[in-house]
Structures are given as structure tokens and as C-alpha cells.
mmCIF file of C-alpha atoms in Angstrom:
data_model
loop_
_atom_site.group_PDB
_atom_site.id
_atom_site.type_symbol
_atom_site.label_atom_id
_atom_site.label_comp_id
_atom_site.label_asym_id
_atom_site.label_seq_id
_atom_site.Cartn_x
_atom_site.Cartn_y
_atom_site.Cartn_z
ATOM 1 C CA GLU A 1 58.309 -106.790 -32.272
ATOM 2 C CA GLU A 2 57.858 -108.574 -35.612
ATOM 3 C CA ALA A 3 55.012 -106.237 -36.606
ATOM 4 C CA LEU A 4 57.179 -103.221 -35.823
ATOM 5 C CA THR A 5 59.949 -104.578 -38.051
ATOM 6 C CA ASP A 6 57.458 -105.129 -40.880
ATOM 7 C CA PHE A 7 56.137 -101.581 -40.555
ATOM 8 C CA LEU A 8 59.616 -100.107 -40.558
ATOM 9 C CA GLN A 9 60.558 -102.052 -43.689
ATOM 10 C CA ALA A 10 57.376 -100.961 -45.465
ATOM 11 C CA THR A 11 57.970 -97.295 -44.691
ATOM 12 C CA ILE A 12 61.607 -97.467 -45.778
ATOM 13 C CA LEU A 13 60.568 -98.896 -49.143
ATOM 14 C CA ASP A 14 57.772 -96.402 -49.720
ATOM 15 C CA ASP A 15 57.305 -93.409 -47.451
ATOM 16 C CA SER A 16 54.206 -92.133 -49.251
ATOM 17 C CA HIS A 17 51.658 -94.067 -47.207
ATOM 18 C CA GLY A 18 50.185 -91.851 -44.511
ATOM 19 C CA ASP A 19 48.092 -94.736 -43.202
ATOM 20 C CA ALA A 20 51.215 -96.815 -42.586
ATOM 21 C CA PHE A 21 52.825 -94.013 -40.583
ATOM 22 C CA LEU A 22 49.610 -93.516 -38.612
ATOM 23 C CA ALA A 23 49.527 -97.251 -37.797
ATOM 24 C CA LEU A 24 53.231 -97.223 -36.962
ATOM 25 C CA GLY A 25 52.694 -94.293 -34.611
ATOM 26 C CA ARG A 26 49.901 -96.143 -32.833
ATOM 27 C CA LEU A 27 52.119 -99.177 -32.473
ATOM 28 C CA TYR A 28 54.914 -97.076 -30.965
ATOM 29 C CA ARG A 29 52.420 -95.333 -28.670
ATOM 30 C CA ASP A 30 51.010 -98.659 -27.501
ATOM 31 C CA THR A 31 54.524 -99.756 -26.533
ATOM 32 C CA GLY A 32 55.103 -96.496 -24.634
ATOM 33 C CA ASP A 33 57.621 -95.006 -27.095
ATOM 34 C CA TYR A 34 55.917 -91.610 -27.343
ATOM 35 C CA GLU A 35 58.836 -89.880 -29.058
ATOM 36 C CA ALA A 36 58.872 -92.421 -31.881
ATOM 37 C CA ALA A 37 55.068 -92.244 -32.029
ATOM 38 C CA ARG A 38 55.160 -88.463 -32.447
ATOM 39 C CA GLY A 39 57.731 -88.865 -35.230
ATOM 40 C CA ALA A 40 55.589 -91.357 -37.102
ATOM 41 C CA PHE A 41 52.469 -89.204 -36.633
ATOM 42 C CA ALA A 42 54.384 -86.143 -37.878
ATOM 43 C CA ARG A 43 55.333 -88.050 -41.053
ATOM 44 C CA ALA A 44 51.702 -89.101 -41.477
ATOM 45 C CA GLY A 45 50.700 -85.457 -41.051
ATOM 46 C CA LYS A 46 53.029 -84.382 -43.862
ATOM 47 C CA LEU A 47 51.375 -86.918 -46.149
ATOM 48 C CA ARG A 48 47.865 -86.207 -44.881
ATOM 49 C CA PRO A 49 47.775 -82.504 -43.985
ATOM 50 C CA ASP A 50 44.734 -81.265 -42.068
ATOM 51 C CA ASP A 51 43.768 -84.839 -41.254
ATOM 52 C CA ALA A 52 41.585 -85.272 -38.166
ATOM 53 C CA GLU A 53 42.896 -88.769 -37.396
ATOM 54 C CA VAL A 54 46.508 -87.600 -37.385
ATOM 55 C CA ALA A 55 45.689 -84.623 -35.159
ATOM 56 C CA LEU A 56 43.709 -86.893 -32.808
ATOM 57 C CA ALA A 57 46.606 -89.365 -32.623
ATOM 58 C CA LEU A 58 49.016 -86.555 -31.744
ATOM 59 C CA GLY A 59 46.558 -85.278 -29.127
ATOM 60 C CA VAL A 60 46.133 -88.672 -27.492
ATOM 61 C CA THR A 61 49.907 -89.092 -27.376
ATOM 62 C CA ALA A 62 50.369 -85.670 -25.777
ATOM 63 C CA ALA A 63 47.613 -86.456 -23.258
ATOM 64 C CA LEU A 64 49.338 -89.714 -22.317
ATOM 65 C CA GLU A 65 52.481 -87.677 -21.661
ATOM 66 C CA ASN A 66 50.480 -85.290 -19.431
ATOM 67 C CA LYS A 67 50.961 -82.432 -21.903
ATOM 68 C CA SER A 68 47.431 -81.057 -21.608
ATOM 69 C CA ASP A 69 47.944 -77.814 -23.521
ATOM 70 C CA GLU A 70 49.571 -79.591 -26.446
ATOM 71 C CA ALA A 71 46.885 -82.276 -26.408
ATOM 72 C CA ARG A 72 44.155 -79.621 -26.419
ATOM 73 C CA GLN A 73 45.752 -77.910 -29.447
ATOM 74 C CA HIS A 74 45.847 -81.169 -31.402
ATOM 75 C CA PHE A 75 42.272 -82.027 -30.425
ATOM 76 C CA GLU A 76 41.138 -78.585 -31.573
ATOM 77 C CA SER A 77 42.931 -79.123 -34.896
ATOM 78 C CA ALA A 78 41.146 -82.455 -35.255
ATOM 79 C CA ARG A 79 37.817 -80.783 -34.474
ATOM 80 C CA ALA A 80 38.485 -78.114 -37.117
ATOM 81 C CA ALA A 81 39.307 -80.800 -39.679
ATOM 82 C CA ASN A 82 36.220 -82.901 -38.877
ATOM 83 C CA PRO A 83 33.568 -81.322 -36.629
ATOM 84 C CA ARG A 84 31.596 -84.619 -36.506
ATOM 85 C CA PHE A 85 34.506 -86.745 -35.221
ATOM 86 C CA THR A 86 33.059 -88.143 -31.981
ATOM 87 C CA ALA A 87 36.442 -89.312 -30.666
ATOM 88 C CA VAL A 88 37.664 -85.710 -30.568
ATOM 89 C CA TYR A 89 34.855 -84.659 -28.230
ATOM 90 C CA LEU A 90 35.357 -87.720 -26.048
ATOM 91 C CA ASN A 91 39.072 -87.035 -25.689
ATOM 92 C CA LEU A 92 38.522 -83.332 -25.043
ATOM 93 C CA GLY A 93 35.935 -84.250 -22.413
ATOM 94 C CA VAL A 94 38.318 -86.610 -20.634
ATOM 95 C CA LEU A 95 41.085 -84.009 -20.815
ATOM 96 C CA GLU A 96 38.812 -81.368 -19.262
ATOM 97 C CA LEU A 97 37.581 -83.810 -16.632
ATOM 98 C CA GLU A 98 41.146 -84.683 -15.645
ATOM 99 C CA SER A 99 41.927 -80.945 -15.456
ATOM 100 C CA GLY A 100 38.960 -80.423 -13.111
ATOM 101 C CA ASN A 101 36.966 -78.398 -15.649
ATOM 102 C CA LEU A 102 33.654 -80.155 -15.083
ATOM 103 C CA ASP A 103 31.530 -77.714 -17.067
ATOM 104 C CA LEU A 104 33.822 -77.965 -20.086
ATOM 105 C CA ALA A 105 33.959 -81.757 -19.769
ATOM 106 C CA ARG A 106 30.169 -81.922 -19.618
ATOM 107 C CA ARG A 107 29.944 -79.714 -22.724
ATOM 108 C CA GLU A 108 32.371 -81.910 -24.690
ATOM 109 C CA PHE A 109 30.562 -85.116 -23.730
ATOM 110 C CA ALA A 110 27.268 -83.511 -24.776
ATOM 111 C CA ARG A 111 28.862 -82.623 -28.114
ATOM 112 C CA ALA A 112 30.012 -86.225 -28.495
ATOM 113 C CA LEU A 113 26.423 -87.365 -27.986
ATOM 114 C CA ALA A 114 25.206 -84.749 -30.454
ATOM 115 C CA SER A 115 27.677 -85.977 -33.074
ATOM 116 C CA ARG A 116 26.776 -89.630 -32.484
ATOM 117 C CA PHE A 117 23.808 -90.179 -30.215
ATOM 118 C CA ASP A 118 24.432 -93.930 -29.849
ATOM 119 C CA SER A 119 28.119 -93.745 -28.918
ATOM 120 C CA PRO A 120 28.568 -96.070 -25.917
ATOM 121 C CA GLU A 121 31.628 -94.092 -24.816
ATOM 122 C CA ALA A 122 29.732 -90.796 -24.918
ATOM 123 C CA LEU A 123 26.712 -92.269 -23.115
ATOM 124 C CA ASN A 124 28.959 -93.787 -20.433
ATOM 125 C CA ASN A 125 30.953 -90.593 -19.913
ATOM 126 C CA MET A 126 27.873 -88.383 -19.816
ATOM 127 C CA ALA A 127 26.211 -90.685 -17.266
ATOM 128 C CA LEU A 128 29.334 -90.487 -15.101
ATOM 129 C CA MET A 129 29.403 -86.693 -15.367
ATOM 130 C CA GLU A 130 25.758 -86.433 -14.385
ATOM 131 C CA ASN A 131 26.489 -88.369 -11.184
ATOM 132 C CA LEU A 132 29.635 -86.614 -9.996
ATOM 133 C CA GLU A 133 27.937 -83.979 -7.869
ATOM 134 C CA ARG A 134 24.515 -85.501 -7.255
ATOM 135 C CA PHE A 135 22.658 -88.706 -8.005
ATOM 136 C CA SER A 136 20.819 -88.596 -11.335
ATOM 137 C CA PRO A 137 18.385 -91.500 -11.731
ATOM 138 C CA ASP A 138 17.709 -90.488 -15.340
ATOM 139 C CA SER A 139 21.387 -90.942 -16.177
ATOM 140 C CA LEU A 140 21.126 -94.659 -15.413
ATOM 141 C CA LYS A 141 19.232 -94.952 -18.707
ATOM 142 C CA LYS A 142 22.385 -93.758 -20.474
ATOM 143 C CA PHE A 143 24.333 -96.622 -18.912
ATOM 144 C CA ASP A 144 21.617 -99.010 -20.155
ATOM 145 C CA GLN A 145 21.836 -97.532 -23.662
ATOM 146 C CA ALA A 146 25.620 -97.824 -23.607
ATOM 147 C CA LEU A 147 25.409 -101.449 -22.470
ATOM 148 C CA ALA A 148 22.932 -102.231 -25.257
ATOM 149 C CA SER A 149 25.662 -101.526 -27.819
ATOM 150 C CA GLY A 150 27.599 -104.557 -26.604
ATOM 151 C CA ARG A 151 30.878 -102.611 -26.758
ATOM 152 C CA HIS A 152 33.054 -101.645 -23.771
ATOM 153 C CA ARG A 153 30.743 -103.683 -21.523
ATOM 154 C CA GLU A 154 33.226 -104.251 -18.680
ATOM 155 C CA ARG A 155 34.169 -100.573 -18.398
ATOM 156 C CA ILE A 156 30.529 -99.453 -18.518
ATOM 157 C CA LEU A 157 29.509 -101.989 -15.851
ATOM 158 C CA CYS A 158 32.399 -100.893 -13.618
ATOM 159 C CA ASN A 159 31.342 -97.267 -13.967
ATOM 160 C CA LEU A 160 27.687 -98.069 -13.346
ATOM 161 C CA GLY A 161 28.606 -100.080 -10.254
ATOM 162 C CA ALA A 162 30.840 -97.276 -8.990
ATOM 163 C CA VAL A 163 28.002 -94.759 -9.380
ATOM 164 C CA GLN A 164 25.606 -97.088 -7.585
ATOM 165 C CA MET A 165 28.072 -97.559 -4.726
ATOM 166 C CA ARG A 166 28.831 -93.849 -4.473
ATOM 167 C CA TRP A 167 25.166 -93.072 -3.973
ATOM 168 C CA GLY A 168 24.438 -95.946 -1.571
ATOM 169 C CA LEU A 169 22.645 -98.273 -3.982
ATOM 170 C CA TRP A 170 24.379 -101.314 -2.497
ATOM 171 C CA LYS A 171 21.933 -103.967 -3.691
ATOM 172 C CA GLU A 172 22.047 -102.656 -7.266
ATOM 173 C CA ALA A 173 25.842 -102.338 -7.178
ATOM 174 C CA SER A 174 26.144 -105.901 -5.900
ATOM 175 C CA SER A 175 24.174 -107.236 -8.850
ATOM 176 C CA THR A 176 26.080 -105.001 -11.291
ATOM 177 C CA PHE A 177 29.420 -106.383 -10.160
#
């Protein structure tokens, strides 16, 4: 609450800081106020036109509101602004996965890996994709690579354990959890 007040005061005094509006939008989004978040992101977009981070933030907000088409448009704008922005591919992949478009999701996760081969999120998501329809022992190496980064460890271990359980690797799943 105090941080929100500080942000609001800063933007009232000087509305030329796109970064402040981007941060304010994230703060609103994190509190579930998506309308206020969109407003702050729109102001950031006016100050930082064609900015991949702003477009990504708008896309994530739309996705959280279950507005898939709008989210996809923002993600595509972010991709156009910065074709090497790994987060765009990850978010597009999740969006496609949630929409049941497995081939498109797989393609986006592969693009995320191509843009940043050591991304733990991309490695984790690709390993999950590879195990949706059939067990892929080679994909377990991707989980290991993702875990080696030290980031998102709990989520990666949960996903690895879920894959192991799905395919009847009970002993391995037990030690993973």
C-alpha cells in the first residue's frame, strides 16, 4: 500500500518516466487490479512506443484476464519489437498450451530455447511438452539443465516429479519430491 502511494506521487510530479509507469502497472497487476494495470502500461507505452517490455506487460495482463486474443496481439507486438526477448516466446508458449495448441506451444518453447539456450523456464517448459503425449527420457536432461541454473527450483522439481509420476517412475518421483 505504501509503495503504491509512493509510485502515484512520483508519477503525479513527473509523468515522463516510462519505467515508473511500467513498475506501477506491475504493482497494480500483482494486486489484481488489471484495469489500473492496463492504464499504467498504456501510459508507459506512450512514453516508450514500440517497447517490448510494455507490450509483454500488456500481454501478461490480458492473459491473466483470460483474453487470449488480446494477449496474443500484445505478445506479437513484443516479438516484433525485440525478436530475441525470451519471455515473449515463453508467454506465447504457455498461451498456446492453455489453448490446447500443442504444436504451436512446442514451437514457441523451442524458439525460447533458441533465443536463450540456458533459460531454465524454457528448458522446463520444453521438457514438459516433450512428455505430454509420450515419455521422453532425453527430456529429463532438460530438467537437469534447468535445475543447474538454481532458479525456479521448486517449480522445476514439481514438474519433474509430475512427469515421473505420470509415466510410472514412482521411485524416481519419490526421491524428487
